[in-house]
Short mmCIF file of C-alpha atoms in Angstrom, two decimals:
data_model
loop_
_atom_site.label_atom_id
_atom_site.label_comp_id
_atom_site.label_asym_id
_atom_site.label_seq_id
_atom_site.Cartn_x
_atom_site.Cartn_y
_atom_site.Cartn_z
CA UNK A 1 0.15 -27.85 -37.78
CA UNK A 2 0.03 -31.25 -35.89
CA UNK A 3 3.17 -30.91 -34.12
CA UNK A 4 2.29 -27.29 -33.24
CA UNK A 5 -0.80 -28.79 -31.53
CA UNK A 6 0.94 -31.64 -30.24
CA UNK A 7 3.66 -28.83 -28.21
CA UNK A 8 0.87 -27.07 -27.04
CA UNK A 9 -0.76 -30.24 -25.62
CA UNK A 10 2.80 -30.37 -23.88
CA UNK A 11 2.73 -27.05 -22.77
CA UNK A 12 -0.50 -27.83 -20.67
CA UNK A 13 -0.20 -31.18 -19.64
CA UNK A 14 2.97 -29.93 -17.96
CA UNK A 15 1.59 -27.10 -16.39
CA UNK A 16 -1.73 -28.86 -15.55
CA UNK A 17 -0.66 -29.97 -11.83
CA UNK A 18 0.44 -26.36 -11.25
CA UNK A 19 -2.94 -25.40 -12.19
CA UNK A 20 -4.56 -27.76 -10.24
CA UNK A 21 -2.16 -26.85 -7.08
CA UNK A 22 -3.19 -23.06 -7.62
CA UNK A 23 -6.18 -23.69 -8.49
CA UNK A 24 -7.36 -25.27 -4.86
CA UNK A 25 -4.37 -23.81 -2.54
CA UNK A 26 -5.04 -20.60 -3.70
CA UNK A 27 -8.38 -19.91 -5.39
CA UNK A 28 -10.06 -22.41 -3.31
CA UNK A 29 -9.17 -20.98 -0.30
CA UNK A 30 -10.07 -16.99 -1.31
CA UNK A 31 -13.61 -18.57 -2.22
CA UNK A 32 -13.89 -20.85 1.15
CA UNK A 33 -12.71 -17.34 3.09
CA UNK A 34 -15.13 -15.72 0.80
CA UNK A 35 -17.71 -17.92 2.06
CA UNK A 36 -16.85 -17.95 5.86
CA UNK A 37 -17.24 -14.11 5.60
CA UNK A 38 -20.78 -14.46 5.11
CA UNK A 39 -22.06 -17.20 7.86
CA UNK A 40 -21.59 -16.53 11.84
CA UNK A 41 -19.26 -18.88 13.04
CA UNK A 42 -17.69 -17.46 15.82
CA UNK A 43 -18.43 -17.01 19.69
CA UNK A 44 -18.25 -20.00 22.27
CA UNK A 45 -18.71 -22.66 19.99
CA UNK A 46 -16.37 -21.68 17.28
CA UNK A 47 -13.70 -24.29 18.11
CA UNK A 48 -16.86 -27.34 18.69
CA UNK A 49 -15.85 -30.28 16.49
CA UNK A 50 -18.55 -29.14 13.97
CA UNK A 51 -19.37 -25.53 14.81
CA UNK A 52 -22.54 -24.29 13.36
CA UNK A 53 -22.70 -21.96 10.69
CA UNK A 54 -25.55 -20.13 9.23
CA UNK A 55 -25.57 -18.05 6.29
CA UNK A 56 -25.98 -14.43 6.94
CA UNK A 57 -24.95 -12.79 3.57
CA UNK A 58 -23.34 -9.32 3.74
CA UNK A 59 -24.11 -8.44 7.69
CA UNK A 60 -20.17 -9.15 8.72
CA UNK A 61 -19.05 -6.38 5.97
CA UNK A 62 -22.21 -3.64 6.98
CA UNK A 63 -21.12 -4.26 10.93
CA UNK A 64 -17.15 -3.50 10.11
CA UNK A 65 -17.99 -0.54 7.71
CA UNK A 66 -21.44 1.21 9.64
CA UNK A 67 -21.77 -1.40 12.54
CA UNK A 68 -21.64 0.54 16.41
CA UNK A 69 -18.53 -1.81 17.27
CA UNK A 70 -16.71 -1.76 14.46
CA UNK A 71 -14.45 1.45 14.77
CA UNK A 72 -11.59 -0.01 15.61
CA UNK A 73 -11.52 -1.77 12.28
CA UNK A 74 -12.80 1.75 10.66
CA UNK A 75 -9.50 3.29 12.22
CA UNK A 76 -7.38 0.47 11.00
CA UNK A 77 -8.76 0.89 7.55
CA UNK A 78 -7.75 4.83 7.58
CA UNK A 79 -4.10 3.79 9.41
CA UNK A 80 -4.02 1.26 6.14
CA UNK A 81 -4.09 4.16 4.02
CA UNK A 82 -2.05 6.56 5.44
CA UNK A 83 0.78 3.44 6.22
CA UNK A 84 0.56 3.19 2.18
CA UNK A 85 0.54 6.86 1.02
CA UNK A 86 2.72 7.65 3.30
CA UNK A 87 5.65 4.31 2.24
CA UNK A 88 4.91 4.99 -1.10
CA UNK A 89 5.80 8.74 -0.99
CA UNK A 90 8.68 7.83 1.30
CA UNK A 91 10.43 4.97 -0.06
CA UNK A 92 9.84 6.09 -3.50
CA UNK A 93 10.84 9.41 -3.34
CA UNK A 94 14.01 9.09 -0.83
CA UNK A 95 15.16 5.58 -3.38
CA UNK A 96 14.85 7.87 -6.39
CA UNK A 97 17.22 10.87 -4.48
CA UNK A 98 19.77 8.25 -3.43
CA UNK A 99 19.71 6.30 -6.85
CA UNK A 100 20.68 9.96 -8.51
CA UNK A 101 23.38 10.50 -6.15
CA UNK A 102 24.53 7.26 -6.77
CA UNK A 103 24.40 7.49 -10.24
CA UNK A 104 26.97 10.60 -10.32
CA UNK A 105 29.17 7.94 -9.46
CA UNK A 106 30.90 9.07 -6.31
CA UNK A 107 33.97 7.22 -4.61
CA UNK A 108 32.86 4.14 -2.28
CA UNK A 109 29.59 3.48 -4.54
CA UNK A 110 29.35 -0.22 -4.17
CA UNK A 111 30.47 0.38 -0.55
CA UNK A 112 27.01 3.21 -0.29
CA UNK A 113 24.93 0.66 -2.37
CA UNK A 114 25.40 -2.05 0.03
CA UNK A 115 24.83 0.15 2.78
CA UNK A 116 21.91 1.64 1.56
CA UNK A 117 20.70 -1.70 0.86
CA UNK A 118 21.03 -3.75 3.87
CA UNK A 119 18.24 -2.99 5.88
CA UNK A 120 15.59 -4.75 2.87
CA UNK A 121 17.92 -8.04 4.12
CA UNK A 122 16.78 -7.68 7.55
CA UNK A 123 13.09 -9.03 8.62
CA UNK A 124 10.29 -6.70 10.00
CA UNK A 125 11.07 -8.41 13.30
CA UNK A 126 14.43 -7.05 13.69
CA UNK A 127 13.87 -3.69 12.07
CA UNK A 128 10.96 -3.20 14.54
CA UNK A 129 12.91 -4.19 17.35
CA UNK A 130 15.71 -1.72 16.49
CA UNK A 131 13.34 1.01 16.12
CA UNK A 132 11.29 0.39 18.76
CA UNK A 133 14.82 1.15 20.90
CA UNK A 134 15.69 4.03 18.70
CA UNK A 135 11.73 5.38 19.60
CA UNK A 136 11.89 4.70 23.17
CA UNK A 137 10.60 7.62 25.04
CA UNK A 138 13.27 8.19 27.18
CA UNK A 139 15.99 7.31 24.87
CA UNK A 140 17.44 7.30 21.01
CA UNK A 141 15.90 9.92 18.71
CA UNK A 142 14.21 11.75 21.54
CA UNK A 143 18.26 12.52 23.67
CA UNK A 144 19.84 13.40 19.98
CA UNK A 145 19.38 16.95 21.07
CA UNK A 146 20.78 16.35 24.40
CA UNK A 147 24.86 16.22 22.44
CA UNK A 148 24.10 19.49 20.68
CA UNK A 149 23.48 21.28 24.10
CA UNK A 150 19.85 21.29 23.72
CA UNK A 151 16.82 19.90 25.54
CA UNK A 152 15.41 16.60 24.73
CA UNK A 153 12.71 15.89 22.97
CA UNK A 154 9.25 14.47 24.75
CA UNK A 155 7.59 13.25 21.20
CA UNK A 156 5.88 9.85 22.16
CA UNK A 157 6.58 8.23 18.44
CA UNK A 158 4.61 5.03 19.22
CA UNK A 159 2.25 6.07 22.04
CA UNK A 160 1.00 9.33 20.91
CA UNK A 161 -2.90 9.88 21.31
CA UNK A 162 -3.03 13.11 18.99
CA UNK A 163 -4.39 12.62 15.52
CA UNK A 164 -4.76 15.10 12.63
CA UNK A 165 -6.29 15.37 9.56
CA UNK A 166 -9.63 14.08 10.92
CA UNK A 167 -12.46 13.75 9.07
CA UNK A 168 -15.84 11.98 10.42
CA UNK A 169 -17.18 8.41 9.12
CA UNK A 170 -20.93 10.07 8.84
CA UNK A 171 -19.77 12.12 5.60
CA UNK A 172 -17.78 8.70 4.33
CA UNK A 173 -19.97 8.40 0.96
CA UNK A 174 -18.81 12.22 0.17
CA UNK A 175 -15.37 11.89 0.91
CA UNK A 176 -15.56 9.11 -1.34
CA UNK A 177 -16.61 10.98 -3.89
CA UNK A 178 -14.48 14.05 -3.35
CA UNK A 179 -11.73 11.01 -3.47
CA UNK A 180 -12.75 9.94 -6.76
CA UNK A 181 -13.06 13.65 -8.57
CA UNK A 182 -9.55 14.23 -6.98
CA UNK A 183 -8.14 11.19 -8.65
CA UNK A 184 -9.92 11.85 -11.95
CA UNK A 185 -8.63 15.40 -11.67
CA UNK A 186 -4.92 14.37 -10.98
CA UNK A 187 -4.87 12.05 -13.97
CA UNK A 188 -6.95 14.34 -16.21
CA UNK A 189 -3.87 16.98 -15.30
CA UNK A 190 -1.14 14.69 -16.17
CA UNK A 191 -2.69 13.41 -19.21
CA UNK A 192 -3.41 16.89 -20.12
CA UNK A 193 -0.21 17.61 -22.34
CA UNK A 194 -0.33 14.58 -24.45
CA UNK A 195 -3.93 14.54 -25.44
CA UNK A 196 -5.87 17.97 -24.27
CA UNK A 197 -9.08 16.35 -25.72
CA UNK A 198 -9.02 13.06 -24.38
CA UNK A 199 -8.24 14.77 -20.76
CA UNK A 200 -11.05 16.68 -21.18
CA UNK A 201 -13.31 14.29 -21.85
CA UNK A 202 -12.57 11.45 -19.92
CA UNK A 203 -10.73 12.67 -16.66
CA UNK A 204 -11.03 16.48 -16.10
CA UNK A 205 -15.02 16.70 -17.33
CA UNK A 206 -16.17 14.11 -14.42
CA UNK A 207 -13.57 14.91 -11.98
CA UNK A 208 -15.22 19.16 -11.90
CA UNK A 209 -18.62 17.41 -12.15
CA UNK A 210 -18.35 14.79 -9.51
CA UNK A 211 -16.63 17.58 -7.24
CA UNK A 212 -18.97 20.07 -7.26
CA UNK A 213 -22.15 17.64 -7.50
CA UNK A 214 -20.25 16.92 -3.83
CA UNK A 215 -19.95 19.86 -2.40
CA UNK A 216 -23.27 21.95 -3.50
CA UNK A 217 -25.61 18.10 -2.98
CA UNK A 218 -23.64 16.05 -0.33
CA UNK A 219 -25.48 17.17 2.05
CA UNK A 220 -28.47 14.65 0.03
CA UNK A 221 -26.21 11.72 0.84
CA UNK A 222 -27.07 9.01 3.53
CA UNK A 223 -24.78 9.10 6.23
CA UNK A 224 -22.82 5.75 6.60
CA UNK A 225 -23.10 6.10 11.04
CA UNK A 226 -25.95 7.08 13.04
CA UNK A 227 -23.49 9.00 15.39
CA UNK A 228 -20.22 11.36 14.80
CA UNK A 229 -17.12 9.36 14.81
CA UNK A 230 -14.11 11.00 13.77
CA UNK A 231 -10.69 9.48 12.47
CA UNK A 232 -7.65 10.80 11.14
CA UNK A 233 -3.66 10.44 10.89
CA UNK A 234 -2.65 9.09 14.39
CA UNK A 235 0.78 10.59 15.35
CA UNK A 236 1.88 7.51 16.67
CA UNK A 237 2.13 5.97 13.01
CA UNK A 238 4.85 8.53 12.44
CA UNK A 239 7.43 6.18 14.32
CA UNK A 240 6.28 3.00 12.05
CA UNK A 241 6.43 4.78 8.88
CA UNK A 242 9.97 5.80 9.21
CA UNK A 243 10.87 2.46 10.59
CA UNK A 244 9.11 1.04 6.72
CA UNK A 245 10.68 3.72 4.79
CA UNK A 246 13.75 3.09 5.87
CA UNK A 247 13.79 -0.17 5.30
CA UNK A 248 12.41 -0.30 1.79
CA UNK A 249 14.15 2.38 0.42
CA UNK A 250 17.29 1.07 -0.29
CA UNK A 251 14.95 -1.25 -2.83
CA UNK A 252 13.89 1.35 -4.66
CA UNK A 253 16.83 2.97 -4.78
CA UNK A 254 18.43 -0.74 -6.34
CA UNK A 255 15.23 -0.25 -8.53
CA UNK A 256 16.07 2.82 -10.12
CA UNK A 257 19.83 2.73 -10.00
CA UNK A 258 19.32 -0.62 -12.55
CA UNK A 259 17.46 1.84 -14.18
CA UNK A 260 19.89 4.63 -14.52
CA UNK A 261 22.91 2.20 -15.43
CA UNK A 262 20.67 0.72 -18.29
CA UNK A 263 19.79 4.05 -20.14
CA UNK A 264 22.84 4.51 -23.16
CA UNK A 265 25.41 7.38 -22.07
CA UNK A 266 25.02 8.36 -25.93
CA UNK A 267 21.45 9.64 -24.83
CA UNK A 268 22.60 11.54 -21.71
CA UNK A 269 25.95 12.82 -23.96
CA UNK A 270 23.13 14.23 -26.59
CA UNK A 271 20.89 15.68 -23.77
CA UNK A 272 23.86 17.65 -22.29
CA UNK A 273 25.02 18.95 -25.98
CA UNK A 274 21.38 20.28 -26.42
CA UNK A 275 21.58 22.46 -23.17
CA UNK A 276 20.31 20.30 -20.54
CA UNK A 277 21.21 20.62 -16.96
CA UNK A 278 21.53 17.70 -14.36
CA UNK A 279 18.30 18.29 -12.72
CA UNK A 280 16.70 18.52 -16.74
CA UNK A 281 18.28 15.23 -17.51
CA UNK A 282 16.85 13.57 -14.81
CA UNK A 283 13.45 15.23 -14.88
CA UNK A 284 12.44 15.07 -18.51
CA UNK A 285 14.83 12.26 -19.91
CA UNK A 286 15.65 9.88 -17.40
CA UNK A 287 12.68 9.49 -14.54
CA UNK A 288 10.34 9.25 -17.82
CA UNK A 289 12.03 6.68 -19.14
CA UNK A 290 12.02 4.69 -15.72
CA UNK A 291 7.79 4.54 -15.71
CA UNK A 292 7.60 1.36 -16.01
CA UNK A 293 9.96 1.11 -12.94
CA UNK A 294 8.15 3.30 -10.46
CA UNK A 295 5.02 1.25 -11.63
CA UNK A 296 6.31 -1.71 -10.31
CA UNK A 297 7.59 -0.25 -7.09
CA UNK A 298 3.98 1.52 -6.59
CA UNK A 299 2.12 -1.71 -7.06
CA UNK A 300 5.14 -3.89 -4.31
CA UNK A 301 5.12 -1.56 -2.02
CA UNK A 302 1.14 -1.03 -1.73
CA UNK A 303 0.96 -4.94 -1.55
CA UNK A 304 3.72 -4.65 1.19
CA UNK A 305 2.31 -2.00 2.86
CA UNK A 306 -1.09 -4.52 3.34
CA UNK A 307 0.76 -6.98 5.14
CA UNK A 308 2.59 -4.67 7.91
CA UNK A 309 1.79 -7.19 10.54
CA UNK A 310 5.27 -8.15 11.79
CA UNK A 311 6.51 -4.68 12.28
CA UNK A 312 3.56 -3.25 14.10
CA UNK A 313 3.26 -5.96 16.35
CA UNK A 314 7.11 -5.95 16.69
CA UNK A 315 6.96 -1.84 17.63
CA UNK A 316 3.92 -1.36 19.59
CA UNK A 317 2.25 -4.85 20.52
CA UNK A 318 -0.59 -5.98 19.28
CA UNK A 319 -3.16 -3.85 21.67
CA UNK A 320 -2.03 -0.58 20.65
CA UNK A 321 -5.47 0.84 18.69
CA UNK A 322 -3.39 3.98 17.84
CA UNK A 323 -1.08 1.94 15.61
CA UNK A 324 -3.39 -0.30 14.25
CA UNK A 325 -3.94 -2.48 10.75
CA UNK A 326 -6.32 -4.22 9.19
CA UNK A 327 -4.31 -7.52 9.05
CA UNK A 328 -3.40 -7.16 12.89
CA UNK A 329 -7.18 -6.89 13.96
CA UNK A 330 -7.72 -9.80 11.51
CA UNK A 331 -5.05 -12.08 12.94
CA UNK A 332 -6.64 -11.35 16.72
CA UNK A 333 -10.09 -11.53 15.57
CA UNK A 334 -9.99 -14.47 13.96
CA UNK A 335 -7.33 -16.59 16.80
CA UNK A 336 -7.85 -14.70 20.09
CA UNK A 337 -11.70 -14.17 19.93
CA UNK A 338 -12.41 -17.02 17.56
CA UNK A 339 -14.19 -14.81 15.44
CA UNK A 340 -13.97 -16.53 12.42
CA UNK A 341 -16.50 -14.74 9.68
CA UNK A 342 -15.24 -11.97 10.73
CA UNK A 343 -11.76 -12.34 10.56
CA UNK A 344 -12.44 -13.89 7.25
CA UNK A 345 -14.68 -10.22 6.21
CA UNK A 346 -11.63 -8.36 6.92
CA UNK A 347 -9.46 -11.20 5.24
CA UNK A 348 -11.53 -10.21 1.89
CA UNK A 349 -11.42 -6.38 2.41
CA UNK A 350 -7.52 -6.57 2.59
CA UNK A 351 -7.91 -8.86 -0.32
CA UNK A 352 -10.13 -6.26 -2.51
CA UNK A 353 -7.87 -3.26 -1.23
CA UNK A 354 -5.10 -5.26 -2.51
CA UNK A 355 -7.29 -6.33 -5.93
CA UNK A 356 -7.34 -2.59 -6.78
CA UNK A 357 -3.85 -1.90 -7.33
CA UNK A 358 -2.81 -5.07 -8.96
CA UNK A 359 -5.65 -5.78 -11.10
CA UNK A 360 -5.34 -1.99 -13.16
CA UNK A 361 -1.43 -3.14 -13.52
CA UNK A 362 -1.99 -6.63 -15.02
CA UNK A 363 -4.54 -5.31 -17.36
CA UNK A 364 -2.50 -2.54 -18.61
CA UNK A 365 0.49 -5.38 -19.09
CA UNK A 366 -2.06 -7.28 -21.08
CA UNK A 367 -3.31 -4.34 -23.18
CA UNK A 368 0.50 -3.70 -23.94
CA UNK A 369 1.18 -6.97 -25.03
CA UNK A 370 -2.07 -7.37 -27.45
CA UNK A 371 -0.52 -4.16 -28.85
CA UNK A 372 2.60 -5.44 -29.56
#
């Protein structure tokens, strides 16, 4: 019993400067950011030797989310989540295809691998510039047409203007809501097999409720803007989403090939026997067993997808609203107009945008572990 007590007295003394490290380098910082969010030092004395700073509680997060000049942040935040849906869907889905054709083990695999793989080696800096050639208006993708005797194309990929799927910022506390039924829906479905009851009761119930509560009272809800202002799915993004996808694929598909190699060919042997095709392999033994796999890559790839700075600015400059992010407007808030709460408002946003898809993850790992 003493000696156990004397490890564990070890055990932290050794990882007590680590603690200490983390505990101001990173933990300090969020709550000094935290803090700098809610004063208002910025504006023309924002770089004085001691700049003033008065304490103005939430008013930096109520001017980005319902303030008159805060739509270009508004528009980042929607470009945010269409970047992420859109990488997720993308990288996940084409790494999963090539991991299964991989996985049939064709001639020249290592060879494909390492093709496949190389552009995750390559910084956002590169791949931007690359694409940012291949996207050129008068050039690359656009002339591919041109050596198959047809006309070129005239798609502007990174200066486009047209946007679809717009929806306006008034109704924002309803499409939040719709948001939330759909999501409690979608989860109430795919629980729905394993446990009718509990996908009754805890998903599908609220989901309906919350949905049509919506649509037959949101018309009761506040408004979050005094005036229409619509945003949407900019066109333009189009050209930085397959520039990401491309380049994160090839880790996925490194993901799930691991994956593949590690399940026993005694299981696939014994799902073939019982009838199974290729295609019912994959779908009800093999991508199953790989959950834990595409959990990890969901939870990366959204933290990746917050931090497309390099690749934006890289492809379309830094002045482009059409191709805009949160953590671009941050970066020129807070160093070219010396904005610093605000920069540091948007800092925290990211930051609780990012919160929401790790912090579910961790506490599921936890659970798992307490179960054994």
């Amino acid at each position: 019993m003493r000696e156990a007590s004397l490890d564990r007295l070890k055990a932290f003394l050794t990882l007590l400067p680590s603690m200490i490290l983390i505990g101001i380098f990173v933990y300090g910082f969020i709550g000094n950011t935290i803090w700098t969010s809610m004063t208002d030092w910025g504006g023309t004395g924002a770089l004085a030797v001691e700049p003033e700073k008065n304490f103005i509680g939430l008013q930096n997060y109520v001017d980005l989310f319902t303030g008159f000049l805060g739509g270009g942040f508004r528009q980042d935040l929607v470009n945010a989540v269409y970047y992420s849906v859109m990488l997720l869907a993308g990288a996940i889905g084409l790494g999963m295809f090539i991991a299964i054709l991989l996985d049939q083990k064709p001639k020249g695999e290592d060879f494909l691998r390492t093709v496949f793989l190389y552009p995750m080696s390559l910084s956002f800096i590169v791949s931007g510039t690359i694409w940012r050639w291949l996207l050129a208006p008068q050039g690359g993708v656009n002339v591919l047409p041109t050596y198959l005797g047809m006309e070129p194309l005239n798609f502007e990929w990174l200066s486009s203007t047209a946007a679809i799927l717009e929806f306006n910022w008034q109704n924002l506390f309803a499409i939040m809501l719709y948001v939330v039924a759909f999501i409690l829906i979608m989860t109430g479905l795919f629980v729905l097999k394993g446990d009718p009851q509990r996908a009754m009761k805890r998903w599908l119930g609220p989901g309906v409720v919350i949905g049509a509560a919506t649509w037959m009272f949101g018309g009761l809800l506040p408004e979050a803007l005094f005036m229409e202002e619509t945003h949407g799915f900019n066109m333009a993004t189009l050209g930085i989403i397959m520039a990401t996808i491309w380049q994160y694929s090839g880790y996925t598909m490194a993901l799930y090939l691991a994956g593949f190699n590690g399940i026993s060919q005694d299981l696939r042997d014994a799902a073939m026997l019982d009838g199974a095709s290729e295609v019912g392999y994959y779908r009800h033994v093999a991508i199953p067993m790989l959950k834990p796999i595409t959990i990890s890559a969901v939870i990366i790839l959204s933290h990746i997808s917050l931090k497309m700075f390099d690749l934006i600015f890289a492809m379309t400059g830094p002045d482009n609203a059409e191709t805009g992010h949160p953590a671009l407007n941050m970066y020129l808030t807070t160093f070219r107009a010396n904005d610093f709460a605000v920069g540091a408002a948007i800092a925290i946003v990211l930051f609780l945008v990012a919160a929401t898809f790790i912090v579910p993850y961790l506490v599921s790992q936890y659970r798992q572990r307490r179960r054994g």
